[in-house]
Amino acid sequence: MKTWTGILLMIILAVATISITSAARTMNDSQKQLNIDDQSSQTAAVSASNIETMNETTFTTKETTPIKEEYVSAAPENENVRLYPMKVEGSGYLYNGMTLEVNGKTREFAEWQGEGGTYKPEVHELDLNGDGKKEIVVLFTAGHGTGIYLGEAHIVDPDTLEEMKMQSLDEIVKQHVKSKVRVAPDQIDVDVTVDGVRSDPSRIEGDTSGGLYNEELKFGGVTYYSVENGKLVVSAAGAYGTGLYDGDLTFAYEYKDGEWKAADLKYSTEEYEEEYYESFD
């Protein structure tokens, strides 16, 4: 009896040991599998992170075009005053934002959108108002087309690189110019007064049927800015209809009461030929 009892106890102990060992192995296997899964998840996360970083790097590289020397405009008065695009698009023909560099200091002007190529922007350093301090003048073409040329100008303080306040063309016209367009069969009469001085009236003869005409001259469709004899000069064409121009309002900017304002305003008429508009294409 004692012998069978001993054998039975040994069998029970053996079964218990096998069960515990099996359970331990199962736990170890599960833990190993869990570790593998966790490592796999971490690897996937790292891979995803690398892909995102790689994509971000690729995107940055794609968006940031190296600035070629041909895109850089230097002031003829000072080679340390330079202007170049923040981003170039359209094979170098569109400047999406511009960077102004003045004697080692730089500032980005993201709102300056202009054309490159044959319409490459200009930058100048000169004393516009004769006070002994030079200003930075930036000129560029915002757009052009048939009968349209949109010049743009900005005056910047060279010390702070802040834009200086400039009276807009709309404000100038509203303040200084009065005009009237009268349309009759086969003729159009235009009267213009600048600061109370009346210009010679214009008469344009031709078929007026079916045309769209303004009641007064509209300015802004063709506007040129240039630096002449140390001054920022503007020439803005007055339109009596869509793509139809009578003459030019010209003026120079002068500094007065903390703002650049129009001075020496004049209006002159001239004959605009069709080839003139086609040159904008």
PDB file of C-alpha atoms in Angstrom:
ATOM      1  CA  MET A   1       0.000   0.000   0.000  1.00  0.00           C
ATOM      2  CA  LYS A   2       2.740   2.376   0.958  1.00  0.00           C
ATOM      3  CA  THR A   3       4.490   1.632  -2.288  1.00  0.00           C
ATOM      4  CA  TRP A   4       1.457   2.474  -4.472  1.00  0.00           C
ATOM      5  CA  THR A   5       0.804   5.586  -2.414  1.00  0.00           C
ATOM      6  CA  GLY A   6       4.357   6.790  -3.001  1.00  0.00           C
ATOM      7  CA  ILE A   7       4.119   6.108  -6.715  1.00  0.00           C
ATOM      8  CA  LEU A   8       0.819   8.013  -6.913  1.00  0.00           C
ATOM      9  CA  LEU A   9       2.342  11.024  -5.132  1.00  0.00           C
ATOM     10  CA  MET A  10       5.310  10.988  -7.496  1.00  0.00           C
ATOM     11  CA  ILE A  11       2.975  10.968 -10.525  1.00  0.00           C
ATOM     12  CA  ILE A  12       0.954  13.922  -9.137  1.00  0.00           C
ATOM     13  CA  LEU A  13       4.137  15.921  -8.492  1.00  0.00           C
ATOM     14  CA  ALA A  14       5.435  15.169 -11.994  1.00  0.00           C
ATOM     15  CA  VAL A  15       2.171  16.310 -13.622  1.00  0.00           C
ATOM     16  CA  ALA A  16       2.205  19.520 -11.547  1.00  0.00           C
ATOM     17  CA  THR A  17       5.815  20.231 -12.522  1.00  0.00           C
ATOM     18  CA  ILE A  18       5.063  19.703 -16.223  1.00  0.00           C
ATOM     19  CA  SER A  19       2.025  22.042 -15.997  1.00  0.00           C
ATOM     20  CA  ILE A  20       4.028  24.781 -14.300  1.00  0.00           C
ATOM     21  CA  THR A  21       6.872  24.432 -16.826  1.00  0.00           C
ATOM     22  CA  SER A  22       4.425  24.493 -19.715  1.00  0.00           C
ATOM     23  CA  ALA A  23       2.727  27.581 -18.327  1.00  0.00           C
ATOM     24  CA  ALA A  24       6.075  29.299 -17.855  1.00  0.00           C
ATOM     25  CA  ARG A  25       7.071  28.461 -21.407  1.00  0.00           C
ATOM     26  CA  THR A  26       3.741  29.787 -22.659  1.00  0.00           C
ATOM     27  CA  MET A  27       4.261  33.041 -20.750  1.00  0.00           C
ATOM     28  CA  ASN A  28       7.820  33.367 -22.090  1.00  0.00           C
ATOM     29  CA  ASP A  29       6.666  32.718 -25.647  1.00  0.00           C
ATOM     30  CA  SER A  30       3.898  35.273 -25.270  1.00  0.00           C
ATOM     31  CA  GLN A  31       6.328  37.765 -23.806  1.00  0.00           C
ATOM     32  CA  LYS A  32       8.751  37.116 -26.662  1.00  0.00           C
ATOM     33  CA  GLN A  33       5.937  37.594 -29.187  1.00  0.00           C
ATOM     34  CA  LEU A  34       4.859  40.771 -27.412  1.00  0.00           C
ATOM     35  CA  ASN A  35       8.398  42.111 -27.542  1.00  0.00           C
ATOM     36  CA  ILE A  36       8.617  41.325 -31.230  1.00  0.00           C
ATOM     37  CA  ASP A  37       5.299  43.054 -31.858  1.00  0.00           C
ATOM     38  CA  ASP A  38       6.375  46.087 -29.863  1.00  0.00           C
ATOM     39  CA  GLN A  39       9.698  46.261 -31.678  1.00  0.00           C
ATOM     40  CA  SER A  40       7.901  45.901 -34.976  1.00  0.00           C
ATOM     41  CA  SER A  41       5.548  48.752 -34.072  1.00  0.00           C
ATOM     42  CA  GLN A  42       8.458  50.929 -33.043  1.00  0.00           C
ATOM     43  CA  THR A  43      10.261  50.121 -36.283  1.00  0.00           C
ATOM     44  CA  ALA A  44       7.159  51.001 -38.257  1.00  0.00           C
ATOM     45  CA  ALA A  45       6.824  54.270 -36.345  1.00  0.00           C
ATOM     46  CA  VAL A  46      10.463  55.119 -36.966  1.00  0.00           C
ATOM     47  CA  SER A  47      10.078  54.244 -40.630  1.00  0.00           C
ATOM     48  CA  ALA A  48       6.978  56.410 -40.883  1.00  0.00           C
ATOM     49  CA  SER A  49       8.817  59.216 -39.148  1.00  0.00           C
ATOM     50  CA  ASN A  50      11.706  58.865 -41.588  1.00  0.00           C
ATOM     51  CA  ILE A  51       9.322  58.919 -44.520  1.00  0.00           C
ATOM     52  CA  GLU A  52       7.664  62.058 -43.197  1.00  0.00           C
ATOM     53  CA  THR A  53      11.050  63.665 -42.633  1.00  0.00           C
ATOM     54  CA  MET A  54      12.204  62.566 -46.052  1.00  0.00           C
ATOM     55  CA  ASN A  55       9.035  63.909 -47.634  1.00  0.00           C
ATOM     56  CA  GLU A  56       9.425  67.164 -45.730  1.00  0.00           C
ATOM     57  CA  THR A  57      13.034  67.454 -46.845  1.00  0.00           C
ATOM     58  CA  THR A  58      12.075  66.685 -50.408  1.00  0.00           C
ATOM     59  CA  PHE A  59       9.263  69.252 -50.246  1.00  0.00           C
ATOM     60  CA  THR A  60      11.587  71.888 -48.847  1.00  0.00           C
ATOM     61  CA  THR A  61      14.192  71.147 -51.477  1.00  0.00           C
ATOM     62  CA  LYS A  62      11.572  71.279 -54.174  1.00  0.00           C
ATOM     63  CA  GLU A  63      10.146  74.594 -52.993  1.00  0.00           C
ATOM     64  CA  THR A  64      13.492  76.262 -52.333  1.00  0.00           C
ATOM     65  CA  THR A  65      15.143  76.992 -55.650  1.00  0.00           C
ATOM     66  CA  PRO A  66      18.812  78.008 -55.487  1.00  0.00           C
ATOM     67  CA  ILE A  67      19.146  81.690 -56.261  1.00  0.00           C
ATOM     68  CA  LYS A  68      21.086  82.051 -59.488  1.00  0.00           C
ATOM     69  CA  GLU A  69      23.162  85.105 -60.142  1.00  0.00           C
ATOM     70  CA  GLU A  70      20.903  85.997 -63.046  1.00  0.00           C
ATOM     71  CA  TYR A  71      18.017  86.472 -60.574  1.00  0.00           C
ATOM     72  CA  VAL A  72      19.944  88.978 -58.437  1.00  0.00           C
ATOM     73  CA  SER A  73      19.512  92.714 -59.021  1.00  0.00           C
ATOM     74  CA  ALA A  74      22.206  94.997 -57.616  1.00  0.00           C
ATOM     75  CA  ALA A  75      21.891  98.739 -57.171  1.00  0.00           C
ATOM     76  CA  PRO A  76      24.097 100.577 -59.693  1.00  0.00           C
ATOM     77  CA  GLU A  77      24.887 103.078 -56.941  1.00  0.00           C
ATOM     78  CA  ASN A  78      26.001 100.434 -54.401  1.00  0.00           C
ATOM     79  CA  GLU A  79      26.764  96.779 -55.145  1.00  0.00           C
ATOM     80  CA  ASN A  80      26.020  95.899 -51.505  1.00  0.00           C
ATOM     81  CA  VAL A  81      22.340  96.683 -52.081  1.00  0.00           C
ATOM     82  CA  ARG A  82      20.789  93.630 -53.713  1.00  0.00           C
ATOM     83  CA  LEU A  83      17.351  92.281 -54.497  1.00  0.00           C
ATOM     84  CA  TYR A  84      16.510  88.662 -55.266  1.00  0.00           C
ATOM     85  CA  PRO A  85      13.463  86.372 -55.181  1.00  0.00           C
ATOM     86  CA  MET A  86      12.436  84.345 -52.153  1.00  0.00           C
ATOM     87  CA  LYS A  87      11.043  81.730 -54.508  1.00  0.00           C
ATOM     88  CA  VAL A  88      11.292  81.389 -58.286  1.00  0.00           C
ATOM     89  CA  GLU A  89       8.488  79.918 -60.370  1.00  0.00           C
ATOM     90  CA  GLY A  90       7.759  79.521 -64.050  1.00  0.00           C
ATOM     91  CA  SER A  91      11.383  78.858 -65.092  1.00  0.00           C
ATOM     92  CA  GLY A  92      12.543  82.088 -63.487  1.00  0.00           C
ATOM     93  CA  TYR A  93       9.850  84.335 -64.882  1.00  0.00           C
ATOM     94  CA  LEU A  94       7.877  84.770 -61.657  1.00  0.00           C
ATOM     95  CA  TYR A  95       9.268  86.027 -58.350  1.00  0.00           C
ATOM     96  CA  ASN A  96       7.112  84.838 -55.453  1.00  0.00           C
ATOM     97  CA  GLY A  97       8.260  87.193 -52.715  1.00  0.00           C
ATOM     98  CA  MET A  98      11.561  89.084 -52.678  1.00  0.00           C
ATOM     99  CA  THR A  99      14.508  89.510 -50.335  1.00  0.00           C
ATOM    100  CA  LEU A 100      16.153  92.887 -49.954  1.00  0.00           C
ATOM    101  CA  GLU A 101      19.774  92.965 -48.818  1.00  0.00           C
ATOM    102  CA  VAL A 102      21.335  96.251 -47.707  1.00  0.00           C
ATOM    103  CA  ASN A 103      24.967  96.243 -46.603  1.00  0.00           C
ATOM    104  CA  GLY A 104      24.687  92.757 -45.079  1.00  0.00           C
ATOM    105  CA  LYS A 105      21.230  93.166 -43.516  1.00  0.00           C
ATOM    106  CA  THR A 106      18.341  91.301 -45.130  1.00  0.00           C
ATOM    107  CA  ARG A 107      14.579  91.365 -44.980  1.00  0.00           C
ATOM    108  CA  GLU A 108      11.984  89.295 -46.799  1.00  0.00           C
ATOM    109  CA  PHE A 109       8.933  90.884 -48.399  1.00  0.00           C
ATOM    110  CA  ALA A 110       6.594  87.990 -49.166  1.00  0.00           C
ATOM    111  CA  GLU A 111       3.906  90.326 -50.552  1.00  0.00           C
ATOM    112  CA  TRP A 112       6.152  91.545 -53.366  1.00  0.00           C
ATOM    113  CA  GLN A 113       5.054  89.463 -56.346  1.00  0.00           C
ATOM    114  CA  GLY A 114       6.725  90.370 -59.627  1.00  0.00           C
ATOM    115  CA  GLU A 115       8.018  89.199 -62.964  1.00  0.00           C
ATOM    116  CA  GLY A 116      11.552  88.213 -63.886  1.00  0.00           C
ATOM    117  CA  GLY A 117      13.210  87.586 -67.220  1.00  0.00           C
ATOM    118  CA  THR A 118      13.157  90.689 -69.404  1.00  0.00           C
ATOM    119  CA  TYR A 119      11.106  92.407 -66.680  1.00  0.00           C
ATOM    120  CA  LYS A 120      13.731  91.779 -63.991  1.00  0.00           C
ATOM    121  CA  PRO A 121      13.215  94.030 -60.936  1.00  0.00           C
ATOM    122  CA  GLU A 122      15.426  97.036 -60.243  1.00  0.00           C
ATOM    123  CA  VAL A 123      16.855  98.337 -56.989  1.00  0.00           C
ATOM    124  CA  HIS A 124      18.481 101.735 -56.368  1.00  0.00           C
ATOM    125  CA  GLU A 125      20.129 103.547 -53.496  1.00  0.00           C
ATOM    126  CA  LEU A 126      19.810 107.314 -53.746  1.00  0.00           C
ATOM    127  CA  ASP A 127      18.849 110.439 -51.860  1.00  0.00           C
ATOM    128  CA  LEU A 128      15.378 111.129 -53.238  1.00  0.00           C
ATOM    129  CA  ASN A 129      14.624 114.255 -51.227  1.00  0.00           C
ATOM    130  CA  GLY A 130      18.035 115.862 -50.838  1.00  0.00           C
ATOM    131  CA  ASP A 131      18.219 115.532 -47.048  1.00  0.00           C
ATOM    132  CA  GLY A 132      21.614 113.810 -47.144  1.00  0.00           C
ATOM    133  CA  LYS A 133      20.183 110.373 -46.309  1.00  0.00           C
ATOM    134  CA  LYS A 134      19.789 107.765 -49.005  1.00  0.00           C
ATOM    135  CA  GLU A 135      16.681 105.674 -49.553  1.00  0.00           C
ATOM    136  CA  ILE A 136      16.255 102.272 -51.208  1.00  0.00           C
ATOM    137  CA  VAL A 137      13.941 102.236 -54.226  1.00  0.00           C
ATOM    138  CA  VAL A 138      12.553  98.934 -55.529  1.00  0.00           C
ATOM    139  CA  LEU A 139      10.857  98.750 -58.932  1.00  0.00           C
ATOM    140  CA  PHE A 140       9.244  95.699 -60.519  1.00  0.00           C
ATOM    141  CA  THR A 141       6.525  94.601 -62.907  1.00  0.00           C
ATOM    142  CA  ALA A 142       3.499  93.090 -61.166  1.00  0.00           C
ATOM    143  CA  GLY A 143       1.943  92.008 -64.483  1.00  0.00           C
ATOM    144  CA  HIS A 144       1.534  92.861 -68.130  1.00  0.00           C
ATOM    145  CA  GLY A 145      -0.597  91.973 -71.146  1.00  0.00           C
ATOM    146  CA  THR A 146      -2.324  93.506 -74.133  1.00  0.00           C
ATOM    147  CA  GLY A 147      -2.979  97.120 -73.180  1.00  0.00           C
ATOM    148  CA  ILE A 148      -1.858  96.497 -69.595  1.00  0.00           C
ATOM    149  CA  TYR A 149       1.384  97.187 -67.756  1.00  0.00           C
ATOM    150  CA  LEU A 150       1.303  97.093 -63.960  1.00  0.00           C
ATOM    151  CA  GLY A 151       4.452  98.666 -62.599  1.00  0.00           C
ATOM    152  CA  GLU A 152       5.020  98.774 -58.849  1.00  0.00           C
ATOM    153  CA  ALA A 153       7.399 100.776 -56.642  1.00  0.00           C
ATOM    154  CA  HIS A 154       8.432 100.702 -52.984  1.00  0.00           C
ATOM    155  CA  ILE A 155      10.650 103.035 -50.955  1.00  0.00           C
ATOM    156  CA  VAL A 156      12.524 101.446 -48.026  1.00  0.00           C
ATOM    157  CA  ASP A 157      14.461 102.992 -45.140  1.00  0.00           C
ATOM    158  CA  PRO A 158      18.015 101.558 -45.428  1.00  0.00           C
ATOM    159  CA  ASP A 159      18.565 101.552 -41.648  1.00  0.00           C
ATOM    160  CA  THR A 160      15.402  99.787 -40.501  1.00  0.00           C
ATOM    161  CA  LEU A 161      14.475  98.078 -43.794  1.00  0.00           C
ATOM    162  CA  GLU A 162      10.923  99.242 -43.156  1.00  0.00           C
ATOM    163  CA  GLU A 163       8.759 100.358 -46.049  1.00  0.00           C
ATOM    164  CA  MET A 164       8.100 104.073 -46.060  1.00  0.00           C
ATOM    165  CA  LYS A 165       4.558 105.295 -46.569  1.00  0.00           C
ATOM    166  CA  MET A 166       3.727 106.206 -50.161  1.00  0.00           C
ATOM    167  CA  GLN A 167       0.620 107.897 -51.449  1.00  0.00           C
ATOM    168  CA  SER A 168      -1.162 105.486 -53.775  1.00  0.00           C
ATOM    169  CA  LEU A 169      -2.046 106.275 -57.371  1.00  0.00           C
ATOM    170  CA  ASP A 170      -5.753 106.138 -56.539  1.00  0.00           C
ATOM    171  CA  GLU A 171      -5.283 108.687 -53.755  1.00  0.00           C
ATOM    172  CA  ILE A 172      -3.232 110.941 -56.021  1.00  0.00           C
ATOM    173  CA  VAL A 173      -5.798 110.889 -58.807  1.00  0.00           C
ATOM    174  CA  LYS A 174      -8.642 111.529 -56.381  1.00  0.00           C
ATOM    175  CA  GLN A 175      -6.808 114.477 -54.843  1.00  0.00           C
ATOM    176  CA  HIS A 176      -5.372 116.146 -57.946  1.00  0.00           C
ATOM    177  CA  VAL A 177      -7.259 115.084 -61.082  1.00  0.00           C
ATOM    178  CA  LYS A 178     -10.728 115.793 -62.417  1.00  0.00           C
ATOM    179  CA  SER A 179     -11.833 114.491 -65.788  1.00  0.00           C
ATOM    180  CA  LYS A 180     -14.896 114.014 -67.949  1.00  0.00           C
ATOM    181  CA  VAL A 181     -15.506 111.690 -70.869  1.00  0.00           C
ATOM    182  CA  ARG A 182     -18.316 112.567 -73.276  1.00  0.00           C
ATOM    183  CA  VAL A 183     -19.373 110.024 -75.872  1.00  0.00           C
ATOM    184  CA  ALA A 184     -21.268 111.028 -79.015  1.00  0.00           C
ATOM    185  CA  PRO A 185     -21.857 109.218 -82.298  1.00  0.00           C
ATOM    186  CA  ASP A 186     -18.461 108.801 -83.996  1.00  0.00           C
ATOM    187  CA  GLN A 187     -16.546 110.908 -81.479  1.00  0.00           C
ATOM    188  CA  ILE A 188     -15.352 111.059 -77.876  1.00  0.00           C
ATOM    189  CA  ASP A 189     -14.336 114.226 -76.046  1.00  0.00           C
ATOM    190  CA  VAL A 190     -12.087 114.145 -72.991  1.00  0.00           C
ATOM    191  CA  ASP A 191     -11.526 117.050 -70.601  1.00  0.00           C
ATOM    192  CA  VAL A 192      -8.868 116.866 -67.872  1.00  0.00           C
ATOM    193  CA  THR A 193      -7.979 119.286 -65.080  1.00  0.00           C
ATOM    194  CA  VAL A 194      -4.937 118.773 -62.818  1.00  0.00           C
ATOM    195  CA  ASP A 195      -4.736 120.928 -59.690  1.00  0.00           C
ATOM    196  CA  GLY A 196      -7.125 123.400 -61.245  1.00  0.00           C
ATOM    197  CA  VAL A 197      -5.173 123.681 -64.494  1.00  0.00           C
ATOM    198  CA  ARG A 198      -7.092 122.489 -67.533  1.00  0.00           C
ATOM    199  CA  SER A 199      -5.230 120.524 -70.178  1.00  0.00           C
ATOM    200  CA  ASP A 200      -5.961 120.831 -73.864  1.00  0.00           C
ATOM    201  CA  PRO A 201      -9.172 118.893 -74.538  1.00  0.00           C
ATOM    202  CA  SER A 202      -8.974 115.709 -76.575  1.00  0.00           C
ATOM    203  CA  ARG A 203     -11.285 114.559 -79.360  1.00  0.00           C
ATOM    204  CA  ILE A 204     -11.107 110.965 -80.549  1.00  0.00           C
ATOM    205  CA  GLU A 205     -13.010 110.305 -83.763  1.00  0.00           C
ATOM    206  CA  GLY A 206     -14.294 106.911 -84.827  1.00  0.00           C
ATOM    207  CA  ASP A 207     -17.156 104.487 -84.492  1.00  0.00           C
ATOM    208  CA  THR A 208     -18.410 104.578 -80.897  1.00  0.00           C
ATOM    209  CA  SER A 209     -21.314 102.150 -81.280  1.00  0.00           C
ATOM    210  CA  GLY A 210     -21.159  99.065 -79.088  1.00  0.00           C
ATOM    211  CA  GLY A 211     -18.206 100.310 -77.059  1.00  0.00           C
ATOM    212  CA  LEU A 212     -17.839 100.427 -73.286  1.00  0.00           C
ATOM    213  CA  TYR A 213     -16.636 103.819 -72.089  1.00  0.00           C
ATOM    214  CA  ASN A 214     -15.878 105.426 -68.745  1.00  0.00           C
ATOM    215  CA  GLU A 215     -17.564 108.572 -67.491  1.00  0.00           C
ATOM    216  CA  GLU A 216     -14.151 109.799 -66.362  1.00  0.00           C
ATOM    217  CA  LEU A 217     -10.581 108.696 -66.997  1.00  0.00           C
ATOM    218  CA  LYS A 218      -9.431 105.604 -65.131  1.00  0.00           C
ATOM    219  CA  PHE A 219      -5.780 105.288 -64.114  1.00  0.00           C
ATOM    220  CA  GLY A 220      -3.788 102.201 -63.196  1.00  0.00           C
ATOM    221  CA  GLY A 221      -4.041  99.943 -66.253  1.00  0.00           C
ATOM    222  CA  VAL A 222      -0.711 101.176 -67.636  1.00  0.00           C
ATOM    223  CA  THR A 223       1.652 102.520 -64.985  1.00  0.00           C
ATOM    224  CA  TYR A 224       5.410 102.948 -65.252  1.00  0.00           C
ATOM    225  CA  TYR A 225       7.811 103.757 -62.416  1.00  0.00           C
ATOM    226  CA  SER A 226      11.378 104.833 -63.123  1.00  0.00           C
ATOM    227  CA  VAL A 227      14.330 106.613 -61.521  1.00  0.00           C
ATOM    228  CA  GLU A 228      15.247 109.754 -63.461  1.00  0.00           C
ATOM    229  CA  ASN A 229      17.692 112.465 -62.377  1.00  0.00           C
ATOM    230  CA  GLY A 230      17.651 111.221 -58.800  1.00  0.00           C
ATOM    231  CA  LYS A 231      13.849 111.141 -58.525  1.00  0.00           C
ATOM    232  CA  LEU A 232      11.180 108.459 -58.522  1.00  0.00           C
ATOM    233  CA  VAL A 233       9.023 109.346 -61.532  1.00  0.00           C
ATOM    234  CA  VAL A 234       5.620 107.915 -62.446  1.00  0.00           C
ATOM    235  CA  SER A 235       3.730 107.813 -65.732  1.00  0.00           C
ATOM    236  CA  ALA A 236       0.129 106.578 -65.592  1.00  0.00           C
ATOM    237  CA  ALA A 237      -2.104 106.354 -68.653  1.00  0.00           C
ATOM    238  CA  GLY A 238      -5.692 107.613 -68.476  1.00  0.00           C
ATOM    239  CA  ALA A 239      -8.240 105.219 -69.990  1.00  0.00           C
ATOM    240  CA  TYR A 240     -11.522 106.494 -71.431  1.00  0.00           C
ATOM    241  CA  GLY A 241     -12.587 102.906 -72.195  1.00  0.00           C
ATOM    242  CA  THR A 242     -11.412  99.312 -71.916  1.00  0.00           C
ATOM    243  CA  GLY A 243      -7.888  99.292 -73.324  1.00  0.00           C
ATOM    244  CA  LEU A 244      -8.420 102.793 -74.755  1.00  0.00           C
ATOM    245  CA  TYR A 245      -6.033 105.506 -73.553  1.00  0.00           C
ATOM    246  CA  ASP A 246      -6.086 109.257 -74.040  1.00  0.00           C
ATOM    247  CA  GLY A 247      -2.859 110.515 -72.403  1.00  0.00           C
ATOM    248  CA  ASP A 248      -0.493 110.283 -69.444  1.00  0.00           C
ATOM    249  CA  LEU A 249      -0.482 111.674 -65.940  1.00  0.00           C
ATOM    250  CA  THR A 250       3.138 112.186 -64.849  1.00  0.00           C
ATOM    251  CA  PHE A 251       4.549 113.174 -61.464  1.00  0.00           C
ATOM    252  CA  ALA A 252       7.464 112.632 -59.081  1.00  0.00           C
ATOM    253  CA  TYR A 253       7.395 111.579 -55.447  1.00  0.00           C
ATOM    254  CA  GLU A 254       8.569 113.996 -52.769  1.00  0.00           C
ATOM    255  CA  TYR A 255       8.745 113.508 -49.003  1.00  0.00           C
ATOM    256  CA  LYS A 256       6.327 115.652 -47.046  1.00  0.00           C
ATOM    257  CA  ASP A 257       4.717 115.299 -43.596  1.00  0.00           C
ATOM    258  CA  GLY A 258       6.123 111.792 -43.077  1.00  0.00           C
ATOM    259  CA  GLU A 259       4.882 110.439 -46.410  1.00  0.00           C
ATOM    260  CA  TRP A 260       5.978 110.266 -50.015  1.00  0.00           C
ATOM    261  CA  LYS A 261       3.482 112.320 -52.016  1.00  0.00           C
ATOM    262  CA  ALA A 262       3.008 113.335 -55.641  1.00  0.00           C
ATOM    263  CA  ALA A 263       4.550 116.576 -56.879  1.00  0.00           C
ATOM    264  CA  ASP A 264       4.916 118.323 -60.255  1.00  0.00           C
ATOM    265  CA  LEU A 265       1.811 116.711 -61.700  1.00  0.00           C
ATOM    266  CA  LYS A 266       1.128 117.102 -65.402  1.00  0.00           C
ATOM    267  CA  TYR A 267      -1.249 115.597 -67.904  1.00  0.00           C
ATOM    268  CA  SER A 268      -0.336 115.362 -71.574  1.00  0.00           C
ATOM    269  CA  THR A 269      -2.094 113.719 -74.502  1.00  0.00           C
ATOM    270  CA  GLU A 270      -0.511 111.693 -77.215  1.00  0.00           C
ATOM    271  CA  GLU A 271      -1.637 109.239 -79.867  1.00  0.00           C
ATOM    272  CA  TYR A 272      -1.450 105.625 -78.708  1.00  0.00           C
ATOM    273  CA  GLU A 273      -0.883 103.188 -81.541  1.00  0.00           C
ATOM    274  CA  GLU A 274      -2.050  99.603 -81.633  1.00  0.00           C
ATOM    275  CA  GLU A 275       1.535  98.335 -81.820  1.00  0.00           C
ATOM    276  CA  TYR A 276       2.162  99.991 -78.460  1.00  0.00           C
ATOM    277  CA  TYR A 277      -0.332  97.692 -76.753  1.00  0.00           C
ATOM    278  CA  GLU A 278       0.856  94.618 -78.582  1.00  0.00           C
ATOM    279  CA  SER A 279       4.316  95.159 -77.121  1.00  0.00           C
ATOM    280  CA  PHE A 280       2.878  94.235 -73.697  1.00  0.00           C
ATOM    281  CA  ASP A 281       2.090  90.638 -74.749  1.00  0.00           C
TER     282      ASP A 281
END
